[in-house]
Coordinates of C-alpha atoms and ligand atoms in Angstrom, one line a residue:
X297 CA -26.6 -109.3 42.4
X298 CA -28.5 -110.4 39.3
X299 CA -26.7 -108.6 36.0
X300 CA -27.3 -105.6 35.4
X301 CA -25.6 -105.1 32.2
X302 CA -27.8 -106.9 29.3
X303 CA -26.6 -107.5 26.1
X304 CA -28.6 -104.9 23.9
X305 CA -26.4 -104.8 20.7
X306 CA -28.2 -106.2 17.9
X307 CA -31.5 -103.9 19.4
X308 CA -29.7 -100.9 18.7
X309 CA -28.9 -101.8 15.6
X310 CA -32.3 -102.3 14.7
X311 CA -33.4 -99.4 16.6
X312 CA -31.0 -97.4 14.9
X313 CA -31.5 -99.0 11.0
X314 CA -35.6 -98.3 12.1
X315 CA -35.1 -94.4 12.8
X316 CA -34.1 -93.6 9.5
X317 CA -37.2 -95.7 8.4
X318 CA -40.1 -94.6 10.7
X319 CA -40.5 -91.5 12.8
X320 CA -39.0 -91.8 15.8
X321 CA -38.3 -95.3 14.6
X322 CA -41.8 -97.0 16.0
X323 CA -44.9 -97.6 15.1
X324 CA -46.5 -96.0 17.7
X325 CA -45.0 -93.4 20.3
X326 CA -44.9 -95.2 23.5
X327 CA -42.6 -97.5 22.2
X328 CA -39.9 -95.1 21.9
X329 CA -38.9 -95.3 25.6
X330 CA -38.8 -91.7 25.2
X331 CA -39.8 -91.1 29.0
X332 CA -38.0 -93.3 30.5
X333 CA -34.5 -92.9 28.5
X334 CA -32.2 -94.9 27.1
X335 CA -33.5 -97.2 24.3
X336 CA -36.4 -99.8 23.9
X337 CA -35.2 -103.4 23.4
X338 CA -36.3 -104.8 19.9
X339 CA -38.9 -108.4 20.2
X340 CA -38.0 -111.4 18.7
X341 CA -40.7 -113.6 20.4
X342 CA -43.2 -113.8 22.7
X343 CA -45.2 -116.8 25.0
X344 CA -46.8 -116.8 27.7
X345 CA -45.5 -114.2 30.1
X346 CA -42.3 -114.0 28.3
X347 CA -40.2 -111.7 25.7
X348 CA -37.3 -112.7 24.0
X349 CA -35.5 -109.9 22.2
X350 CA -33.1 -109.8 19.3
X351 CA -30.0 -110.1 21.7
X352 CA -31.4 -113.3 23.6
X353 CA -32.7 -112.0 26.6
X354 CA -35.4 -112.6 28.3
X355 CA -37.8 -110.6 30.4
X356 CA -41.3 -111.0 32.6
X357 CA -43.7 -108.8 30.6
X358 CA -46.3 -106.4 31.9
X359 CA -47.4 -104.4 28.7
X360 CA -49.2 -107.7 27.3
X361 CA -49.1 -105.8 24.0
X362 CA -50.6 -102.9 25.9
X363 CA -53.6 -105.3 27.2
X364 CA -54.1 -108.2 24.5
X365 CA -52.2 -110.4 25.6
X366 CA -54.1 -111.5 29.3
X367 CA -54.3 -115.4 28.4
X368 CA -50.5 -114.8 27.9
X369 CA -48.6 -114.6 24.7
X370 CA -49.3 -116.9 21.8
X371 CA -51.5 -119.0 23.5
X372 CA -51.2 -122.3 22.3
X373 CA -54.9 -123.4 21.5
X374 CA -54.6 -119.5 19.8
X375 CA -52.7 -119.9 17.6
X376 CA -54.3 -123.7 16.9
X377 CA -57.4 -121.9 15.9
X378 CA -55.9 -119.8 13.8
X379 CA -53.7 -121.8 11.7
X380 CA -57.4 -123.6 10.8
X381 CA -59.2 -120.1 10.2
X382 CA -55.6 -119.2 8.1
X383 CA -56.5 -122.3 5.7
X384 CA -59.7 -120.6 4.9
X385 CA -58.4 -117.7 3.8
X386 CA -57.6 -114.1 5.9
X387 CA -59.7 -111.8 4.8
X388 CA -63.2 -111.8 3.6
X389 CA -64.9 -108.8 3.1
X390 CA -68.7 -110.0 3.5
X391 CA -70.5 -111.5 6.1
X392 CA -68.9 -114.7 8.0
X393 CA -70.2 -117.5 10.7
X394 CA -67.6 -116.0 12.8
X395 CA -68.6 -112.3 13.4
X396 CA -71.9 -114.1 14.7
X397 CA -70.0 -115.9 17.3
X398 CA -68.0 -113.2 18.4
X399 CA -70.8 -110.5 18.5
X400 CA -73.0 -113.0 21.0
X401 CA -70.1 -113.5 22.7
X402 CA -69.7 -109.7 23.3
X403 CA -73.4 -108.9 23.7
X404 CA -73.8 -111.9 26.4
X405 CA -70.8 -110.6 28.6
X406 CA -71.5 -106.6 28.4
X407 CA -74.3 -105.4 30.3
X408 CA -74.6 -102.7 28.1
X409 CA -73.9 -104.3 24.9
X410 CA -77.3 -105.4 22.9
X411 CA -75.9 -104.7 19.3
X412 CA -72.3 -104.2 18.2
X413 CA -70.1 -103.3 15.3
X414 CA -66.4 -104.1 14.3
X415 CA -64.0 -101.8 14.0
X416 CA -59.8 -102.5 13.6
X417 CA -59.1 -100.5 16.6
X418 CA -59.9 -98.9 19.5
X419 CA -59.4 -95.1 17.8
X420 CA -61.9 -96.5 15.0
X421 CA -63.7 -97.6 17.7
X422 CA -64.0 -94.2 19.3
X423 CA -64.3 -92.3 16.6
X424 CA -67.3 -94.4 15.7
X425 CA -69.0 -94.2 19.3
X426 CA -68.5 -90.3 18.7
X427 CA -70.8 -89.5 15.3
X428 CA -73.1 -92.1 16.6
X429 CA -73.5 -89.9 20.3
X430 CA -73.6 -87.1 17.9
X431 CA -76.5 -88.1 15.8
X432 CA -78.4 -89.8 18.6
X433 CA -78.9 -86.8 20.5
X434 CA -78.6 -84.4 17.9
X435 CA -76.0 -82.2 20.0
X436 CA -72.4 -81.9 19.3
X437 CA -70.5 -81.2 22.4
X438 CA -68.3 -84.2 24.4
X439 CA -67.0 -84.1 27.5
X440 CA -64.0 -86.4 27.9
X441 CA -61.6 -86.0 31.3
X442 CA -58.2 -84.7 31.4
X443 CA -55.6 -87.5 31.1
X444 CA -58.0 -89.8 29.6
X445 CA -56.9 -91.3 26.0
X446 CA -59.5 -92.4 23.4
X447 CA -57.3 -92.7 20.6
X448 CA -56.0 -90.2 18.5
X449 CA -59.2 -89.3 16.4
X450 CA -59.0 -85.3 16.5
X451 CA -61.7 -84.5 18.8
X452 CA -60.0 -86.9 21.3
X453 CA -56.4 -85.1 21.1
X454 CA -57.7 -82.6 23.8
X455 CA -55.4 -83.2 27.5
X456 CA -55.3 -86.9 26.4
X457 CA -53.3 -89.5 28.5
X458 CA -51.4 -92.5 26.8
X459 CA -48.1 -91.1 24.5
X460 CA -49.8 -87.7 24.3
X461 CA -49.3 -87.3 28.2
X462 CA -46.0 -89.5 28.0
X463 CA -43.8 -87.2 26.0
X464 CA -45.9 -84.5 27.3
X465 CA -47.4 -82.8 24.0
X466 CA -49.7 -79.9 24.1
X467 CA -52.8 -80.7 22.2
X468 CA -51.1 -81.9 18.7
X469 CA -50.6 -79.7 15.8
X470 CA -52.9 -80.7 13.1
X471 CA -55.6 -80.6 14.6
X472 CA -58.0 -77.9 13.3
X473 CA -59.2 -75.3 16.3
X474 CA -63.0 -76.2 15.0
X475 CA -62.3 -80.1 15.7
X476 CA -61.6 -79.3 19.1
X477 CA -63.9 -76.7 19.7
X478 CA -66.9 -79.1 21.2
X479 CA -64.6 -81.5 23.2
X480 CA -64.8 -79.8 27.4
X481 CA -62.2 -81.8 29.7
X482 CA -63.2 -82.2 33.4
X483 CA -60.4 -83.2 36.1
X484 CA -61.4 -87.3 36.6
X485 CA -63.4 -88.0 39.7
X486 CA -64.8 -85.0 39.8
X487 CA -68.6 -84.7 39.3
X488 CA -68.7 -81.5 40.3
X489 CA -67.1 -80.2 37.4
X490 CA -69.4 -82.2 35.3
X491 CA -72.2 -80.8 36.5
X492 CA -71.0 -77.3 35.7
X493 CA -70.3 -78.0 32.0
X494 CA -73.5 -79.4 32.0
X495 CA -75.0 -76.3 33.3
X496 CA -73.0 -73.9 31.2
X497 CA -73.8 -75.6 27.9
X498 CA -77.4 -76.7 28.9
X499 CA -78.8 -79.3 26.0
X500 CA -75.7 -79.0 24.0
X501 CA -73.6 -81.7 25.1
X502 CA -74.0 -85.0 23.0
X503 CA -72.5 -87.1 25.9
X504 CA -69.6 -88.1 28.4
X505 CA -67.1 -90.5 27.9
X506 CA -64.5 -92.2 29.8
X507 CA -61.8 -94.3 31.0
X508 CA -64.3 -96.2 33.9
X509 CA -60.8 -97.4 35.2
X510 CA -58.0 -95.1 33.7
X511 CA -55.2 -96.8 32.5
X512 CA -53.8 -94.0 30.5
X513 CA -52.6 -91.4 33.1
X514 CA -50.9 -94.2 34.9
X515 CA -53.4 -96.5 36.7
X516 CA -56.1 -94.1 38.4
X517 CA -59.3 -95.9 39.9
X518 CA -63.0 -94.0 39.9
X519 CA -63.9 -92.8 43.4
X520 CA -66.9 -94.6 45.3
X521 CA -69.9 -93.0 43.6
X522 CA -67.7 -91.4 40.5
X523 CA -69.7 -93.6 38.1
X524 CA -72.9 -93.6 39.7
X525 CA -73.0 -90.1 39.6
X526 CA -72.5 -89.6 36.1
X527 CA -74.6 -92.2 35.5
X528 CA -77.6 -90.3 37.4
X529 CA -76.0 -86.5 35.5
X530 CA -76.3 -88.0 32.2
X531 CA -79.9 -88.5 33.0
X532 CA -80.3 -85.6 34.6
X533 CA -79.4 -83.6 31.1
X534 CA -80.6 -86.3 28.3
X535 CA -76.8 -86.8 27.5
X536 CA -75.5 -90.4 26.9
X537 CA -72.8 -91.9 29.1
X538 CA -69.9 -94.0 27.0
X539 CA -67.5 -96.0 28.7
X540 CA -64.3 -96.5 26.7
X541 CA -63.5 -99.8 28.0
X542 CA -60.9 -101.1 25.1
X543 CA -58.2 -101.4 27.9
X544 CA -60.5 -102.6 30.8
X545 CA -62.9 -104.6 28.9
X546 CA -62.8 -108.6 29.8
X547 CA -59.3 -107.4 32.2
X548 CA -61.4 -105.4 35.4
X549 CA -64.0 -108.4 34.7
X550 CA -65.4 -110.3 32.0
X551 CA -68.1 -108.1 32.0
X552 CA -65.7 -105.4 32.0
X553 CA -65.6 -102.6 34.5
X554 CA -69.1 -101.6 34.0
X555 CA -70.0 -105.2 35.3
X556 CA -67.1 -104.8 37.9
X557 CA -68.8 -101.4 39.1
X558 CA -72.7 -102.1 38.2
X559 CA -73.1 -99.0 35.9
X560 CA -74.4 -99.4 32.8
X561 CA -73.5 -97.0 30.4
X562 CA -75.3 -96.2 26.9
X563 CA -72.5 -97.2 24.6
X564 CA -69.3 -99.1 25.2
X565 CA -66.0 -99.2 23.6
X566 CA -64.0 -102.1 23.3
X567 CA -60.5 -103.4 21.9
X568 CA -57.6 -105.3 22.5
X569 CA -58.5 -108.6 24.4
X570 CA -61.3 -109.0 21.9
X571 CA -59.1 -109.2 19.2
X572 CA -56.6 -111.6 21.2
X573 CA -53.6 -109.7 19.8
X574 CA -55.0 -109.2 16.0
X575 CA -56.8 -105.9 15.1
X576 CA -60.2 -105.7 16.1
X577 CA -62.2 -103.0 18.3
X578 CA -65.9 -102.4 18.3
X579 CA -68.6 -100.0 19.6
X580 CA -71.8 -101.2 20.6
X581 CA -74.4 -100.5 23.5
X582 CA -78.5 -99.8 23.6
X583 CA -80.0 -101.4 20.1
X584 CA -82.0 -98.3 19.7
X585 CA -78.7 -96.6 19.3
X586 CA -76.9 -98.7 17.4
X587 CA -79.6 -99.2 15.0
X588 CA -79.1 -96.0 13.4
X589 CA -75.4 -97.1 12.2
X590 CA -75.1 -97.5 8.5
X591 CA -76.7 -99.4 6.8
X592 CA -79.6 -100.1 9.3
X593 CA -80.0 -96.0 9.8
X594 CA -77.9 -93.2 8.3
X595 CA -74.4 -92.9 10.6
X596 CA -71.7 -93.7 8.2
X597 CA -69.0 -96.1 9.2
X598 CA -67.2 -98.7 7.3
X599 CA -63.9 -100.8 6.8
X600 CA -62.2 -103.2 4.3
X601 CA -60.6 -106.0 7.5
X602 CA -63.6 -105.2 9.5
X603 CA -64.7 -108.5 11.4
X604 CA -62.2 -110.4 9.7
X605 CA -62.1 -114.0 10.0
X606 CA -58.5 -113.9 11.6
X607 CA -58.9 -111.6 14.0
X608 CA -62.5 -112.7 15.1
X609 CA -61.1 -116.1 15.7
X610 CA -58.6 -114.8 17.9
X611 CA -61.0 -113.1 19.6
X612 CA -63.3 -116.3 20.3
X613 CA -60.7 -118.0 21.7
X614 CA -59.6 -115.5 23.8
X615 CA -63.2 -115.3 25.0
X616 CA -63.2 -118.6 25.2
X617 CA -60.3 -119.1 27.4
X618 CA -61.1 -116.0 29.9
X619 CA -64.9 -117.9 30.8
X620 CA -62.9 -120.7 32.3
X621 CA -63.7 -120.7 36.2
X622 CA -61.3 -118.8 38.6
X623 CA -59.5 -117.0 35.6
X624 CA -60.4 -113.9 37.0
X625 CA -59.8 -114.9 40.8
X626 CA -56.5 -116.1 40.2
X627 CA -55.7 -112.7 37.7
X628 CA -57.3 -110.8 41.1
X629 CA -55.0 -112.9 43.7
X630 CA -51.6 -112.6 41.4
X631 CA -51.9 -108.8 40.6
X632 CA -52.5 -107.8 44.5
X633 CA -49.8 -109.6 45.3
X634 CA -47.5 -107.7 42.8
X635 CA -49.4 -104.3 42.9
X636 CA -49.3 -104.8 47.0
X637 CA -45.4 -106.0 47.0
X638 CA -44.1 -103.3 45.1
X639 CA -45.5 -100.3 47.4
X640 CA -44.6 -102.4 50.6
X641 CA -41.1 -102.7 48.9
X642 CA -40.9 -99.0 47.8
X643 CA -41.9 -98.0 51.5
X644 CA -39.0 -100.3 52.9
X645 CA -36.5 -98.9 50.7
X646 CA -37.6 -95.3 51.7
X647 CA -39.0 -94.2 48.7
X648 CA -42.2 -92.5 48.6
X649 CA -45.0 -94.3 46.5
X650 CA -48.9 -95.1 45.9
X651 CA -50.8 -97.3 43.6
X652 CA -53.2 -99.7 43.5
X653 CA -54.7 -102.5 41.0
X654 CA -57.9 -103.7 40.3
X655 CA -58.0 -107.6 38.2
X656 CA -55.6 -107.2 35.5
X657 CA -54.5 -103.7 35.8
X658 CA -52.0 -101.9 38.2
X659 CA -49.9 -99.1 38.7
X660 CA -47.3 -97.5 40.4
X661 CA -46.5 -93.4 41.2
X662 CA -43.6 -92.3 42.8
X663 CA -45.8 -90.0 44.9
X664 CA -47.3 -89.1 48.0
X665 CA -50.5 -89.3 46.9
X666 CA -53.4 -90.5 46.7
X667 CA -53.4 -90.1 42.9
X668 CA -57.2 -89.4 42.0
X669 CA -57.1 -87.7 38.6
X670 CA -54.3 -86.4 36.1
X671 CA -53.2 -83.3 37.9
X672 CA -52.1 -86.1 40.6
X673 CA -50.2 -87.9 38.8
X674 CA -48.4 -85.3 37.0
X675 CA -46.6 -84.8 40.5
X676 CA -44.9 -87.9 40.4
X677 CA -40.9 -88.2 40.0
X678 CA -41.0 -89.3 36.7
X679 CA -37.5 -89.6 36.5
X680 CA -37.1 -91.7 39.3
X681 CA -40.0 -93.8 37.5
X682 CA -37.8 -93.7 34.6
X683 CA -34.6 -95.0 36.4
X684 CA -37.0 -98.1 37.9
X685 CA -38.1 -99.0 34.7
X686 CA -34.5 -99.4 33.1
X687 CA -33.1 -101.0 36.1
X688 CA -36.5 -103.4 36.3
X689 CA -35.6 -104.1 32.4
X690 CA -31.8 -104.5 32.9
X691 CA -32.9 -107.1 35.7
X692 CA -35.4 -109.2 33.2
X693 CA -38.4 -107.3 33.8
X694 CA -40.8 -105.3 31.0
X695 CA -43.0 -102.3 32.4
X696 CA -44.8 -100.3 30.5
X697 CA -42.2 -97.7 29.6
X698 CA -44.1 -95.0 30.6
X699 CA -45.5 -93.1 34.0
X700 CA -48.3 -92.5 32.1
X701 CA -49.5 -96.4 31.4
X702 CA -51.0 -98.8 33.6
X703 CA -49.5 -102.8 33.8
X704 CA -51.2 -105.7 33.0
X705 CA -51.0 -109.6 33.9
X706 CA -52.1 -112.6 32.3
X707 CA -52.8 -115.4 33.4
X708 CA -49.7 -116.9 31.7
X709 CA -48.0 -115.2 34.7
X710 CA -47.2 -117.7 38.0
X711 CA -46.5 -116.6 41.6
X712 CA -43.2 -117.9 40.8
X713 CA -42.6 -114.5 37.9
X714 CA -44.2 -112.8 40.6
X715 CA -41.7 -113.8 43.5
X716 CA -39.2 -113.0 41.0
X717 CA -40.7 -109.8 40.0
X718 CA -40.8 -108.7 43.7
X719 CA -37.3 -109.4 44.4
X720 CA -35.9 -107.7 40.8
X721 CA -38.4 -104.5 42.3
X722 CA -36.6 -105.1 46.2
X723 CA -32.5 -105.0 44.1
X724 CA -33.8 -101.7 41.7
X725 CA -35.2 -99.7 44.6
X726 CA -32.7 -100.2 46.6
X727 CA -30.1 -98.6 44.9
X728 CA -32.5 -95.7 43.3
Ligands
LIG834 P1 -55.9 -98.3 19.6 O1 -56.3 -97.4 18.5 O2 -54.5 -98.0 20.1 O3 -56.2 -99.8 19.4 O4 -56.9 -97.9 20.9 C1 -56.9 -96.6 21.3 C2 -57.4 -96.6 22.8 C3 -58.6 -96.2 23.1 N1 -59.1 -96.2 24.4 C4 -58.3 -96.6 25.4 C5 -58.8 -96.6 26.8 C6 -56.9 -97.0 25.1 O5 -56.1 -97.4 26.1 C7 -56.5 -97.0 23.8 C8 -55.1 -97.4 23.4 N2 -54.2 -97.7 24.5 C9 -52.8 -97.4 24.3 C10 -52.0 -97.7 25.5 N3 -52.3 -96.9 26.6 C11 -52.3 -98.2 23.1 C12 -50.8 -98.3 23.0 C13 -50.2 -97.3 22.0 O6 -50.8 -96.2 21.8 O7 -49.2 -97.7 21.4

């Protein structure tokens, strides 16, 4: 029986110091382990597949940072390149070599991509790809999908997915009725929804955007012909179609899941890996588009670290590191192993499960099934998912510490942490 009883003391002090520092004692919401109970374990250090925390223990992650991290953590020839870029200086405000490398890099590997911008995170990111769908089209509506998360921009707070779903928040106060007001929700995979909000507000709806693999209601994959079809509806009504890919960009493929699924959408959204764990989203898609974004055409949007020459060279070399050959294979072979091993152990310890993983990305519901939109999930045992997460942690391994999350690998991960993962999953389930 590997020990179940980790040392957690000096975490909870911290935890407990940061709570009278920070609401809820995090930085962001997910982090609180609020779901999943008990409390999170405070990071000393990371590498490779690995987390040390503040007690000494270490763990097999599967948050990645919440997707970053897919060459592992602190990758070695990383953080090489950016000691260099740190003798030049962190921060530049004007126009460097480096945002010209990264935006070929981004333009060459996203079919959609012809022109993009920087942001410092996805929600900028988002929020950007909104005015500019606005002003293209001159219409004002959205429609977004329930259990989808685009960050927490206002018009987005509307049956989002991520920490909004997690501790299971109505739409957040705050948030001004007339922000909300154009944003429809449709259930995910579910076109003919789509197509009725399209006929009830008939040349008013700006666009559609989405999650093409959701990651944010737990791990939900599109149905054969989801994203054709709202490719062919967003025609159909002179509407553009947006693919939020900050979590599946360069993880479903390089090309990201709209090269995965051959769909090409008008405007993308990216995040995370790009930034290689420093902050950097981006928008970008048709040039046509993006040429009306300040100061080539009128949209406003700006920031002081945008493109910075850190996070840009992080990003590079993260790029750089993901076109080697068979990275994506061997992300493929190692996450169907894990995604595969943990239903076919859930089913042989009697519990009832589904799931699934596409590249880089997985998930697990402790459900029936099949899970095809938010509703779905929402009928999974939480609390048991909550009581396999802290046993998976007290056993060494890291999940996201939510239902409502997806998982990610790197290819820092061997079949080895794998193997180990399995059998950590096989002790937990067994006495759930
Ligand atoms: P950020 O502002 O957190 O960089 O990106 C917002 C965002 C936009 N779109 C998608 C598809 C996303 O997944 C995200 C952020 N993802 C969450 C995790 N599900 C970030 C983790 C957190 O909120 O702490």
């Amino acid at each position: 029986m590997v020990n179940t009883t980790i040392k957690t003391t000096k975490s909870q002090e911290v935890f407990a110091a940061a709570q009278n520092l920070m609401p809820g004692g995090v930085s962001s919401p997910v982090r609180a382990f609020k779901s999943v109970g008990g409390q999170p374990i405070v990071f000393d250090r990371v590498k490779g597949a690995y987390i040390w925390d503040v007690d000494g223990n270490q763990y097999i992650d599967y948050v990645g940072t919440w997707g970053p991290a897919i060459c592992g953590h602190a990758h070695p020839e990383v953080i090489a390149a950016l000691h260099e870029a740190l003798e030049k200086g962190t921060s530049f405000g004007a126009p460097s070599t480096l945002e010209n490398v990264l935006a070929e890099m981004v333009i060459d590997a996203v079919p959609s991509i012809e022109m993009v911008r920087f942001v410092n995170s996805g929600t900028e990111a988002c929020m950007g790809v909104l005015r500019l769908m606005r002003a293209f089209t001159n219409r004002e509506k959205i429609i977004k999908f329930e259990g989808c998360y685009h960050g927490h921009a206002d018009a987005f707070l509307v049956k989002a997915g991520s920490g909004v779903a997690t501790l299971g928040l109505p739409d957040s106060p705050g948030v001004p009725k007339l922000a909300t007001s154009t944003t429809l929700t449709a259930p995910y995979n579910d076109l003919e929804s789509v197509k009725a909000l399209f006929e009830e507000n008939r040349d008013e709806i700006a666009g559609v955007i989405l999650e093409p693999v959701v990651g944010n209601a737990g791990f939900i994959a599109p149905d054969a012909g989801f994203l054709e079809g709202l490719r062919e509806l967003t025609h159909e009504y002179g509407a553009l179609l947006v693919f939020d890919e900050v979590m599946t960009g360069f993880r479903i493929a390089y090309g990201g899941a709209q090269e995965k699924f051959g769909v090409t959408p008008d405007l993308t959204t990216l995040g995370k890996v790009i930034g290689g764990g420093l902050p950097v989203g981006a928008y970008g898609g048709r040039r046509d588009i993006m040429s009306m974004v300040a100061p080539a055409g009128p949209v406003y949007q700006a920031g002081t670290l945008s493109g910075n020459p850190l996070a840009m060279t992080a990003g590079i070399k993260t790029l750089e590191l993901l076109q080697k050959p068979g990275t994506y294979d061997y992300l493929e072979r190692i996450t169907k192993k894990l995604a595969d091993g943990l239903l076919q152990i859930a089913k042989e310890t009697g519990h009832v499960a589904c799931g699934g993983q596409i590249s880089a990305m997985f998930g697990l519901f402790f459900t029936s099934g099949p899970v095809n939109n938010y509703e779905d999930a929402k009928k999974s045992d939480t609390a048991k998912f909550g009581r396999f997460h802290r046993g998976m942690l007290e056993r060494g391994v890291y999940l996201a510490p939510s239902q409502f999350e997806a998982g990610f690998t790197s290819f820092a991960h061997t079949e080895e942490d794998i193997e180990q993962t399995l059998a950590v999953a096989r002790d937990v389930m067994s006495s759930l």
